Amino acid sequence: MSLGISILLIAFICMLLLEVPVAFVVGISTLLTVIALGYPQTLQTVAGDMLNGVDNFSLLAIPFFILAGDLMGAGGLASRLIQFASVLVGRVPGGLSLVNTLTCMLFGSISGSAAAAVSSIGNTLIPEMNQRGYDKDFNVAVTTSGSITGLLIPPSNVMIVYAVVASGISVSKLFMAGIFPGLLLGATIMLVCIAVCYKRGYGKNTTQQSLPNFFPALFSALPSLLLIVIVLGGIFSGWFTATEASAVAVIWSFFLAVICYKQVQLKHLPALLARSARTTGVVLFLVATSSAMSQVLTLEQIPQLISQSLIALSNNPIAILLLINVILLLVGTFMDITPAILIFTPIFLPVTTELGMDPIHFGIVMIANLSIGLCTPPVGTCLFVGCSVGKTSIAGVSRQMLPFYFAMLLALLLITFVPEISLWLPSLLDS
């Protein structure tokens, strides 16, 4: 192991153990490595790499989608989506768990935030499920599992981050590639809900939803659902790019939250803008520091060394992909999804490209892997938020999560080894 990578790893691990924020961990460990290796104009080099990392037009989509998500979250979106999901799947025994999952899928895809889905949907549905006799820990497990589907169903900020790091990847194609994997992940979670509820007898006395209730619920939720249609339809039809679509999403979200639903008043906008700005600052600072780290890794030829080491272990592409999946699953258990994408994309993308894997397909596989990590201890963001909302323990919820983990791993294997699930829709753009 070279001096540079030794310093980088030691500094990185030590600061993580000291609970230093990840963005500072990445930046400081990169700076220490550059100083130790004696690169000329150290500070100017790191600062230049950080600036170049965020000097990308596609990154403009991130603050817009974050603001759109905050507007929709504060604009009364959750209750309307819950009502709509109830008339779709609420008649099934145990249907409230399906309502929970489906609403998380819809809300997550619109807001682009898994944590926001857990908080918004969980605050409403977890107490309702508790009153209906569902196990409290199971209710949190359902909400936590369903929340991550929105990271695969576009629009998704983490997809934009991956496209920027991978360079040359079309955000529009990446959005299209995530639709079927996201739906597949949601379907496997719903199958677990059905099986568990049937076995335990949850929700037998489900309120029947009559057909006339469908149309009022659809009418109420339709403006919110139109955001997905407008954004994805505009991108796929070529009317606007993914970055331009993010601005359209803000305009439509503003119209719904302030004018249509009237849940957000003009005096609330400064606080919403400030919250979105803080979130954007965290993400873009991570992008900047990770770009500097990527330059150091490239100069030290770390991606090439890892690629050669993995291929030396086996010449079987299936074995290598399984190994990469295992590594990413482990990474996801202790690192949030955005820094993990920024750090590990430059390392593993060359390996998978050499195996003949499409970069868009690998992006979906990576996001699916790291999304599962949001539900796993010790650093599962969605798991912690869910336990806080549900007022229960991580140990109890983790036990209830076990069948959901198996379902998510099954979906992950299908996404990994059946590329057509991810690549069929993007291929339509080339035809």
CSV table of C-alpha atoms in Angstrom, one decimal:
chain,number,residue,atom,x,y,z
A,1,MET,CA,0.0,0.0,0.0
A,2,SER,CA,1.4,3.4,-1.0
A,3,LEU,CA,2.1,6.2,1.4
A,4,GLY,CA,-0.6,8.3,-0.1
A,5,ILE,CA,-3.4,5.8,0.3
A,6,SER,CA,-2.2,4.8,3.8
A,7,ILE,CA,-2.5,8.4,5.0
A,8,LEU,CA,-5.8,8.8,3.3
A,9,LEU,CA,-7.3,5.7,4.9
A,10,ILE,CA,-5.9,6.4,8.4
A,11,ALA,CA,-7.1,10.0,8.4
A,12,PHE,CA,-10.5,9.0,6.9
A,13,ILE,CA,-11.2,6.2,9.4
A,14,CYS,CA,-9.9,8.1,12.5
A,15,MET,CA,-12.1,11.2,11.7
A,16,LEU,CA,-15.1,9.0,11.0
A,17,LEU,CA,-14.7,7.3,14.4
A,18,LEU,CA,-14.5,10.8,16.0
A,19,GLU,CA,-17.9,11.5,14.3
A,20,VAL,CA,-16.5,14.4,12.2
A,21,PRO,CA,-19.1,15.3,9.5
A,22,VAL,CA,-18.4,13.3,6.4
A,23,ALA,CA,-17.8,16.3,4.1
A,24,PHE,CA,-15.0,17.5,6.4
A,25,VAL,CA,-13.6,14.0,6.7
A,26,VAL,CA,-13.3,13.8,3.0
A,27,GLY,CA,-11.8,17.2,2.6
A,28,ILE,CA,-9.3,17.1,5.5
A,29,SER,CA,-8.1,13.6,4.7
A,30,THR,CA,-7.6,14.7,1.0
A,31,LEU,CA,-5.7,17.8,2.1
A,32,LEU,CA,-3.4,15.8,4.5
A,33,THR,CA,-2.7,13.3,1.7
A,34,VAL,CA,-1.8,16.0,-0.8
A,35,ILE,CA,0.5,17.7,1.8
A,36,ALA,CA,2.2,14.4,2.7
A,37,LEU,CA,2.8,13.5,-1.0
A,38,GLY,CA,4.4,16.9,-1.6
A,39,TYR,CA,2.2,18.0,-4.5
A,40,PRO,CA,3.1,21.6,-5.7
A,41,GLN,CA,0.8,24.4,-4.7
A,42,THR,CA,-1.1,22.2,-2.3
A,43,LEU,CA,-3.9,24.5,-1.2
A,44,GLN,CA,-4.4,25.8,-4.8
A,45,THR,CA,-4.6,22.3,-6.1
A,46,VAL,CA,-7.2,21.1,-3.6
A,47,ALA,CA,-9.3,24.3,-4.0
A,48,GLY,CA,-9.1,24.1,-7.8
A,49,ASP,CA,-10.3,20.4,-7.7
A,50,MET,CA,-13.2,21.3,-5.4
A,51,LEU,CA,-14.2,24.2,-7.6
A,52,ASN,CA,-14.1,22.1,-10.7
A,53,GLY,CA,-16.2,19.4,-9.0
A,54,VAL,CA,-19.2,21.7,-8.6
A,55,ASP,CA,-18.7,23.6,-11.9
A,56,ASN,CA,-21.2,21.4,-13.6
A,57,PHE,CA,-24.5,22.5,-15.2
A,58,SER,CA,-26.3,19.3,-14.2
A,59,LEU,CA,-25.8,20.1,-10.5
A,60,LEU,CA,-28.2,23.0,-10.8
A,61,ALA,CA,-31.0,20.4,-10.7
A,62,ILE,CA,-30.1,19.5,-7.1
A,63,PRO,CA,-31.2,22.8,-5.4
A,64,PHE,CA,-34.3,23.0,-7.5
A,65,PHE,CA,-35.4,19.4,-6.8
A,66,ILE,CA,-34.6,19.9,-3.1
A,67,LEU,CA,-36.8,23.1,-3.0
A,68,ALA,CA,-39.6,21.3,-4.9
A,69,GLY,CA,-39.5,18.5,-2.4
A,70,ASP,CA,-39.6,20.9,0.5
A,71,LEU,CA,-42.6,22.8,-1.0
A,72,MET,CA,-44.5,19.6,-1.6
A,73,GLY,CA,-43.7,18.3,1.8
A,74,ALA,CA,-45.1,21.4,3.5
A,75,GLY,CA,-47.9,21.7,1.0
A,76,GLY,CA,-50.3,19.0,2.2
A,77,LEU,CA,-49.1,16.4,-0.3
A,78,ALA,CA,-48.9,13.4,2.1
A,79,SER,CA,-52.6,13.3,3.2
A,80,ARG,CA,-53.8,13.4,-0.4
A,81,LEU,CA,-51.5,10.6,-1.5
A,82,ILE,CA,-52.5,8.5,1.5
A,83,GLN,CA,-56.2,9.0,0.6
A,84,PHE,CA,-55.5,8.0,-3.1
A,85,ALA,CA,-53.4,5.0,-2.1
A,86,SER,CA,-56.2,3.8,0.3
A,87,VAL,CA,-58.8,3.6,-2.5
A,88,LEU,CA,-56.3,1.6,-4.6
A,89,VAL,CA,-55.1,-1.0,-2.2
A,90,GLY,CA,-57.0,-0.3,1.1
A,91,ARG,CA,-59.5,-3.1,0.5
A,92,VAL,CA,-56.9,-5.9,0.7
A,93,PRO,CA,-56.6,-7.5,4.2
A,94,GLY,CA,-53.6,-5.9,5.8
A,95,GLY,CA,-54.1,-3.1,3.2
A,96,LEU,CA,-53.0,-0.3,5.4
A,97,SER,CA,-49.4,-1.7,5.1
A,98,LEU,CA,-49.8,-1.6,1.4
A,99,VAL,CA,-51.2,1.9,1.6
A,100,ASN,CA,-48.1,2.9,3.6
A,101,THR,CA,-45.7,1.4,1.0
A,102,LEU,CA,-47.5,2.8,-2.0
A,103,THR,CA,-47.7,6.2,-0.5
A,104,CYS,CA,-44.0,6.2,0.3
A,105,MET,CA,-43.3,5.2,-3.3
A,106,LEU,CA,-45.4,8.1,-4.6
A,107,PHE,CA,-44.2,10.7,-2.1
A,108,GLY,CA,-40.5,9.6,-2.4
A,109,SER,CA,-40.6,9.9,-6.2
A,110,ILE,CA,-42.1,13.4,-6.0
A,111,SER,CA,-40.0,14.7,-3.1
A,112,GLY,CA,-36.8,12.8,-4.0
A,113,SER,CA,-36.0,12.3,-0.3
A,114,ALA,CA,-36.3,9.0,1.5
A,115,ALA,CA,-36.0,10.6,4.9
A,116,ALA,CA,-38.8,13.1,4.1
A,117,ALA,CA,-41.0,10.1,3.0
A,118,VAL,CA,-40.4,8.4,6.4
A,119,SER,CA,-41.2,11.5,8.3
A,120,SER,CA,-44.2,12.8,6.4
A,121,ILE,CA,-45.9,9.4,5.7
A,122,GLY,CA,-44.9,7.9,9.1
A,123,ASN,CA,-46.3,10.7,11.1
A,124,THR,CA,-49.7,10.0,9.7
A,125,LEU,CA,-49.8,6.3,9.0
A,126,ILE,CA,-47.8,4.8,11.8
A,127,PRO,CA,-50.2,6.0,14.5
A,128,GLU,CA,-53.1,4.9,12.3
A,129,MET,CA,-51.7,1.4,11.9
A,130,ASN,CA,-51.0,1.3,15.7
A,131,GLN,CA,-54.7,2.0,16.4
A,132,ARG,CA,-55.8,-0.8,13.9
A,133,GLY,CA,-53.8,-3.4,15.8
A,134,TYR,CA,-50.7,-3.7,13.7
A,135,ASP,CA,-47.4,-4.3,15.6
A,136,LYS,CA,-45.7,-1.0,16.3
A,137,ASP,CA,-42.2,-2.2,15.2
A,138,PHE,CA,-43.7,-3.7,12.0
A,139,ASN,CA,-45.3,-0.4,11.1
A,140,VAL,CA,-42.0,1.4,11.4
A,141,ALA,CA,-40.3,-1.3,9.3
A,142,VAL,CA,-42.9,-1.0,6.5
A,143,THR,CA,-42.5,2.8,6.4
A,144,THR,CA,-38.7,2.6,6.5
A,145,SER,CA,-38.5,0.0,3.7
A,146,GLY,CA,-41.0,1.7,1.5
A,147,SER,CA,-39.2,5.1,1.8
A,148,ILE,CA,-36.1,4.0,-0.2
A,149,THR,CA,-38.1,3.2,-3.4
A,150,GLY,CA,-38.2,7.0,-4.1
A,151,LEU,CA,-34.4,7.1,-4.6
A,152,LEU,CA,-34.8,4.8,-7.6
A,153,ILE,CA,-38.1,6.2,-9.0
A,154,PRO,CA,-37.2,9.5,-10.6
A,155,PRO,CA,-36.6,12.4,-10.1
A,156,SER,CA,-33.8,11.5,-7.7
A,157,ASN,CA,-31.0,13.8,-6.5
A,158,VAL,CA,-28.7,10.8,-6.0
A,159,MET,CA,-29.0,9.9,-9.6
A,160,ILE,CA,-27.9,13.4,-10.6
A,161,VAL,CA,-24.9,13.1,-8.2
A,162,TYR,CA,-23.9,9.7,-9.8
A,163,ALA,CA,-24.3,11.2,-13.3
A,164,VAL,CA,-22.0,14.0,-12.5
A,165,VAL,CA,-19.3,11.8,-10.9
A,166,ALA,CA,-19.5,9.2,-13.6
A,167,SER,CA,-19.2,12.0,-16.3
A,168,GLY,CA,-20.7,11.6,-19.7
A,169,ILE,CA,-23.8,9.8,-18.3
A,170,SER,CA,-27.2,11.2,-19.4
A,171,VAL,CA,-29.4,12.2,-16.4
A,172,SER,CA,-32.5,11.6,-18.6
A,173,LYS,CA,-31.5,8.0,-19.4
A,174,LEU,CA,-30.6,7.4,-15.7
A,175,PHE,CA,-34.0,8.7,-14.7
A,176,MET,CA,-35.6,6.3,-17.2
A,177,ALA,CA,-33.4,3.4,-16.0
A,178,GLY,CA,-34.7,3.8,-12.4
A,179,ILE,CA,-38.4,3.4,-13.0
A,180,PHE,CA,-38.7,-0.4,-13.3
A,181,PRO,CA,-36.1,-1.2,-10.6
A,182,GLY,CA,-38.0,1.2,-8.2
A,183,LEU,CA,-41.3,-0.4,-9.0
A,184,LEU,CA,-39.7,-3.9,-8.6
A,185,LEU,CA,-38.3,-2.9,-5.2
A,186,GLY,CA,-41.7,-1.6,-4.1
A,187,ALA,CA,-43.5,-4.7,-5.4
A,188,THR,CA,-41.2,-7.0,-3.4
A,189,ILE,CA,-41.8,-5.0,-0.2
A,190,MET,CA,-45.6,-5.1,-0.8
A,191,LEU,CA,-45.4,-8.9,-1.2
A,192,VAL,CA,-43.7,-9.1,2.2
A,193,CYS,CA,-46.4,-6.9,3.7
A,194,ILE,CA,-49.2,-9.2,2.3
A,195,ALA,CA,-47.4,-12.4,3.6
A,196,VAL,CA,-46.8,-11.0,7.1
A,197,CYS,CA,-50.2,-9.5,7.5
A,198,TYR,CA,-51.9,-12.7,6.3
A,199,LYS,CA,-49.8,-14.8,8.7
A,200,ARG,CA,-50.4,-12.5,11.7
A,201,GLY,CA,-54.0,-11.6,10.9
A,202,TYR,CA,-53.4,-7.9,10.6
A,203,GLY,CA,-56.1,-5.7,9.0
A,204,LYS,CA,-58.8,-8.3,8.6
A,205,ASN,CA,-61.5,-5.8,9.4
A,206,THR,CA,-60.4,-3.5,6.6
A,207,THR,CA,-62.8,-0.7,5.7
A,208,GLN,CA,-64.2,-1.3,2.2
A,209,GLN,CA,-63.6,1.5,-0.3
A,210,SER,CA,-66.4,1.9,-2.8
A,211,LEU,CA,-65.7,2.8,-6.4
A,212,PRO,CA,-67.3,6.3,-6.1
A,213,ASN,CA,-64.6,7.1,-3.5
A,214,PHE,CA,-61.9,6.5,-6.1
A,215,PHE,CA,-62.7,9.6,-8.2
A,216,PRO,CA,-62.7,12.2,-5.4
A,217,ALA,CA,-59.4,10.7,-4.1
A,218,LEU,CA,-57.9,10.8,-7.6
A,219,PHE,CA,-59.1,14.3,-8.2
A,220,SER,CA,-57.6,15.4,-4.9
A,221,ALA,CA,-54.2,13.7,-5.6
A,222,LEU,CA,-54.1,14.4,-9.3
A,223,PRO,CA,-52.3,17.8,-9.2
A,224,SER,CA,-49.5,16.2,-7.1
A,225,LEU,CA,-49.3,13.2,-9.3
A,226,LEU,CA,-49.1,15.5,-12.3
A,227,LEU,CA,-45.7,16.6,-11.1
A,228,ILE,CA,-44.3,13.2,-12.0
A,229,VAL,CA,-46.0,13.3,-15.4
A,230,ILE,CA,-44.8,16.8,-16.2
A,231,VAL,CA,-41.2,16.2,-15.1
A,232,LEU,CA,-40.7,12.8,-16.6
A,233,GLY,CA,-42.9,13.4,-19.6
A,234,GLY,CA,-41.0,16.6,-20.4
A,235,ILE,CA,-37.7,14.9,-20.1
A,236,PHE,CA,-38.6,11.8,-22.1
A,237,SER,CA,-40.3,13.8,-24.9
A,238,GLY,CA,-37.3,16.1,-25.2
A,239,TRP,CA,-39.2,19.2,-24.3
A,240,PHE,CA,-36.6,20.1,-21.6
A,241,THR,CA,-33.5,18.6,-20.0
A,242,ALA,CA,-33.4,17.1,-16.5
A,243,THR,CA,-31.9,20.4,-15.1
A,244,GLU,CA,-34.7,22.5,-16.8
A,245,ALA,CA,-37.2,20.0,-15.5
A,246,SER,CA,-36.1,20.7,-11.9
A,247,ALA,CA,-37.0,24.4,-12.4
A,248,VAL,CA,-40.4,23.4,-13.8
A,249,ALA,CA,-40.9,21.2,-10.7
A,250,VAL,CA,-40.3,24.2,-8.4
A,251,ILE,CA,-42.9,26.3,-10.3
A,252,TRP,CA,-45.5,23.5,-10.2
A,253,SER,CA,-44.8,22.8,-6.5
A,254,PHE,CA,-45.1,26.5,-5.7
A,255,PHE,CA,-48.4,26.6,-7.5
A,256,LEU,CA,-49.8,23.6,-5.6
A,257,ALA,CA,-48.5,24.5,-2.1
A,258,VAL,CA,-49.2,28.2,-2.2
A,259,ILE,CA,-52.1,28.6,-4.6
A,260,CYS,CA,-53.9,25.3,-5.1
A,261,TYR,CA,-53.7,23.6,-1.7
A,262,LYS,CA,-53.0,26.8,0.3
A,263,GLN,CA,-51.0,25.0,2.9
A,264,VAL,CA,-47.9,27.2,2.5
A,265,GLN,CA,-48.3,31.0,3.1
A,266,LEU,CA,-45.9,33.5,1.6
A,267,LYS,CA,-44.5,34.3,5.0
A,268,HIS,CA,-43.4,30.7,5.3
A,269,LEU,CA,-41.3,30.8,2.1
A,270,PRO,CA,-38.1,32.4,3.6
A,271,ALA,CA,-37.8,29.5,6.1
A,272,LEU,CA,-38.4,27.0,3.3
A,273,LEU,CA,-35.8,28.6,1.1
A,274,ALA,CA,-33.3,28.7,4.0
A,275,ARG,CA,-33.9,25.0,4.7
A,276,SER,CA,-33.4,24.1,1.1
A,277,ALA,CA,-30.3,26.2,0.9
A,278,ARG,CA,-28.8,24.4,3.9
A,279,THR,CA,-29.5,21.0,2.4
A,280,THR,CA,-28.1,22.1,-0.9
A,281,GLY,CA,-24.9,23.5,0.8
A,282,VAL,CA,-24.3,20.1,2.5
A,283,VAL,CA,-24.7,18.2,-0.8
A,284,LEU,CA,-22.6,20.5,-2.9
A,285,PHE,CA,-19.8,20.7,-0.3
A,286,LEU,CA,-19.7,16.9,-0.3
A,287,VAL,CA,-19.5,17.0,-4.1
A,288,ALA,CA,-16.6,19.5,-4.0
A,289,THR,CA,-14.5,17.6,-1.4
A,290,SER,CA,-15.2,14.3,-3.0
A,291,SER,CA,-14.1,15.6,-6.4
A,292,ALA,CA,-10.7,16.6,-4.8
A,293,MET,CA,-10.4,13.1,-3.2
A,294,SER,CA,-11.2,11.5,-6.6
A,295,GLN,CA,-8.3,13.5,-8.2
A,296,VAL,CA,-6.0,12.1,-5.5
A,297,LEU,CA,-7.2,8.6,-6.0
A,298,THR,CA,-6.7,8.9,-9.8
A,299,LEU,CA,-3.1,10.3,-9.3
A,300,GLU,CA,-2.3,7.4,-7.0
A,301,GLN,CA,-3.9,5.0,-9.5
A,302,ILE,CA,-6.1,3.5,-6.9
A,303,PRO,CA,-9.0,2.6,-9.2
A,304,GLN,CA,-6.6,0.8,-11.5
A,305,LEU,CA,-5.1,-1.1,-8.6
A,306,ILE,CA,-8.5,-2.2,-7.3
A,307,SER,CA,-9.7,-3.2,-10.7
A,308,GLN,CA,-6.6,-5.3,-11.2
A,309,SER,CA,-7.0,-6.9,-7.8
A,310,LEU,CA,-10.7,-7.8,-8.3
A,311,ILE,CA,-10.0,-9.3,-11.7
A,312,ALA,CA,-7.1,-11.2,-10.3
A,313,LEU,CA,-9.4,-12.8,-7.7
A,314,SER,CA,-11.7,-14.2,-10.4
A,315,ASN,CA,-12.3,-13.9,-14.1
A,316,ASN,CA,-16.0,-14.6,-13.5
A,317,PRO,CA,-18.0,-11.4,-14.0
A,318,ILE,CA,-20.8,-12.8,-11.8
A,319,ALA,CA,-18.4,-13.4,-8.9
A,320,ILE,CA,-16.9,-9.9,-9.2
A,321,LEU,CA,-20.4,-8.3,-9.3
A,322,LEU,CA,-21.4,-10.2,-6.2
A,323,LEU,CA,-18.3,-9.1,-4.4
A,324,ILE,CA,-18.9,-5.4,-5.4
A,325,ASN,CA,-22.5,-5.7,-4.2
A,326,VAL,CA,-21.3,-7.1,-0.8
A,327,ILE,CA,-18.8,-4.2,-0.5
A,328,LEU,CA,-21.4,-1.6,-1.3
A,329,LEU,CA,-23.9,-3.2,1.1
A,330,LEU,CA,-21.3,-3.0,3.8
A,331,VAL,CA,-20.4,0.6,2.9
A,332,GLY,CA,-24.1,1.5,3.1
A,333,THR,CA,-24.4,0.3,6.7
A,334,PHE,CA,-22.0,3.0,7.9
A,335,MET,CA,-22.1,5.8,5.3
A,336,ASP,CA,-24.9,7.9,3.9
A,337,ILE,CA,-25.8,7.4,0.2
A,338,THR,CA,-24.5,10.7,-1.3
A,339,PRO,CA,-20.9,10.5,0.1
A,340,ALA,CA,-20.8,6.8,-0.7
A,341,ILE,CA,-21.7,7.5,-4.4
A,342,LEU,CA,-19.1,10.3,-4.6
A,343,ILE,CA,-16.3,8.2,-3.1
A,344,PHE,CA,-16.9,4.7,-4.6
A,345,THR,CA,-18.1,5.5,-8.1
A,346,PRO,CA,-14.6,6.4,-9.3
A,347,ILE,CA,-13.3,3.2,-7.8
A,348,PHE,CA,-15.8,0.6,-9.0
A,349,LEU,CA,-17.1,2.1,-12.3
A,350,PRO,CA,-13.8,1.3,-14.1
A,351,VAL,CA,-14.1,-2.3,-12.9
A,352,THR,CA,-17.6,-2.8,-14.1
A,353,THR,CA,-16.9,-1.0,-17.4
A,354,GLU,CA,-14.0,-3.4,-18.0
A,355,LEU,CA,-16.5,-6.3,-17.4
A,356,GLY,CA,-18.7,-4.8,-20.1
A,357,MET,CA,-21.4,-3.5,-17.7
A,358,ASP,CA,-23.3,-0.4,-18.9
A,359,PRO,CA,-22.5,2.6,-16.7
A,360,ILE,CA,-26.2,3.5,-16.4
A,361,HIS,CA,-26.9,-0.1,-15.3
A,362,PHE,CA,-24.1,0.1,-12.7
A,363,GLY,CA,-25.5,3.4,-11.4
A,364,ILE,CA,-28.9,1.8,-10.7
A,365,VAL,CA,-27.2,-1.2,-9.0
A,366,MET,CA,-25.1,1.2,-6.9
A,367,ILE,CA,-28.1,3.3,-5.8
A,368,ALA,CA,-30.1,0.2,-5.0
A,369,ASN,CA,-27.3,-1.2,-2.9
A,370,LEU,CA,-26.7,2.0,-0.9
A,371,SER,CA,-30.4,2.6,-0.5
A,372,ILE,CA,-30.7,-0.6,1.4
A,373,GLY,CA,-28.0,0.8,3.7
A,374,LEU,CA,-30.4,3.6,4.7
A,375,CYS,CA,-32.6,0.9,6.4
A,376,THR,CA,-29.7,-0.9,8.2
A,377,PRO,CA,-27.9,-0.1,11.5
A,378,PRO,CA,-25.6,1.3,12.6
A,379,VAL,CA,-26.0,4.5,10.4
A,380,GLY,CA,-29.3,3.9,8.7
A,381,THR,CA,-30.8,7.4,8.3
A,382,CYS,CA,-34.3,6.2,7.4
A,383,LEU,CA,-34.2,3.6,10.2
A,384,PHE,CA,-33.3,6.3,12.8
A,385,VAL,CA,-36.0,8.7,11.5
A,386,GLY,CA,-38.6,5.9,11.4
A,387,CYS,CA,-37.8,4.9,15.0
A,388,SER,CA,-38.0,8.5,16.1
A,389,VAL,CA,-41.4,9.0,14.4
A,390,GLY,CA,-42.7,5.6,15.7
A,391,LYS,CA,-41.3,6.1,19.2
A,392,THR,CA,-39.7,2.6,19.2
A,393,SER,CA,-36.3,1.0,19.4
A,394,ILE,CA,-33.9,0.2,16.6
A,395,ALA,CA,-33.4,-3.3,18.0
A,396,GLY,CA,-37.2,-4.1,17.8
A,397,VAL,CA,-37.6,-2.6,14.3
A,398,SER,CA,-34.5,-4.3,13.0
A,399,ARG,CA,-36.0,-7.7,13.9
A,400,GLN,CA,-39.2,-6.8,12.0
A,401,MET,CA,-37.0,-5.6,9.1
A,402,LEU,CA,-35.5,-9.1,8.4
A,403,PRO,CA,-38.1,-10.3,5.8
A,404,PHE,CA,-37.9,-6.9,4.1
A,405,TYR,CA,-34.1,-7.2,3.9
A,406,PHE,CA,-34.5,-10.5,2.1
A,407,ALA,CA,-37.0,-9.0,-0.3
A,408,MET,CA,-34.8,-6.0,-1.0
A,409,LEU,CA,-31.8,-8.3,-1.6
A,410,LEU,CA,-33.9,-10.4,-4.0
A,411,ALA,CA,-34.8,-7.3,-5.9
A,412,LEU,CA,-31.1,-6.2,-5.9
A,413,LEU,CA,-30.0,-9.5,-7.4
A,414,LEU,CA,-32.6,-9.2,-10.2
A,415,ILE,CA,-31.6,-5.6,-10.9
A,416,THR,CA,-27.9,-6.6,-11.0
A,417,PHE,CA,-28.1,-9.7,-13.2
A,418,VAL,CA,-31.1,-8.8,-15.4
A,419,PRO,CA,-29.8,-5.6,-17.1
A,420,GLU,CA,-33.0,-5.3,-19.2
A,421,ILE,CA,-34.9,-4.2,-16.1
A,422,SER,CA,-32.8,-1.0,-16.0
A,423,LEU,CA,-31.8,-0.6,-19.7
A,424,TRP,CA,-35.0,-1.3,-21.6
A,425,LEU,CA,-36.6,2.2,-21.2
A,426,PRO,CA,-33.3,4.1,-21.8
A,427,SER,CA,-32.8,2.1,-25.0
A,428,LEU,CA,-36.0,3.7,-26.4
A,429,LEU,CA,-34.2,7.0,-26.5
A,430,ASP,CA,-31.6,5.6,-28.8
A,431,SER,CA,-34.1,3.9,-31.1
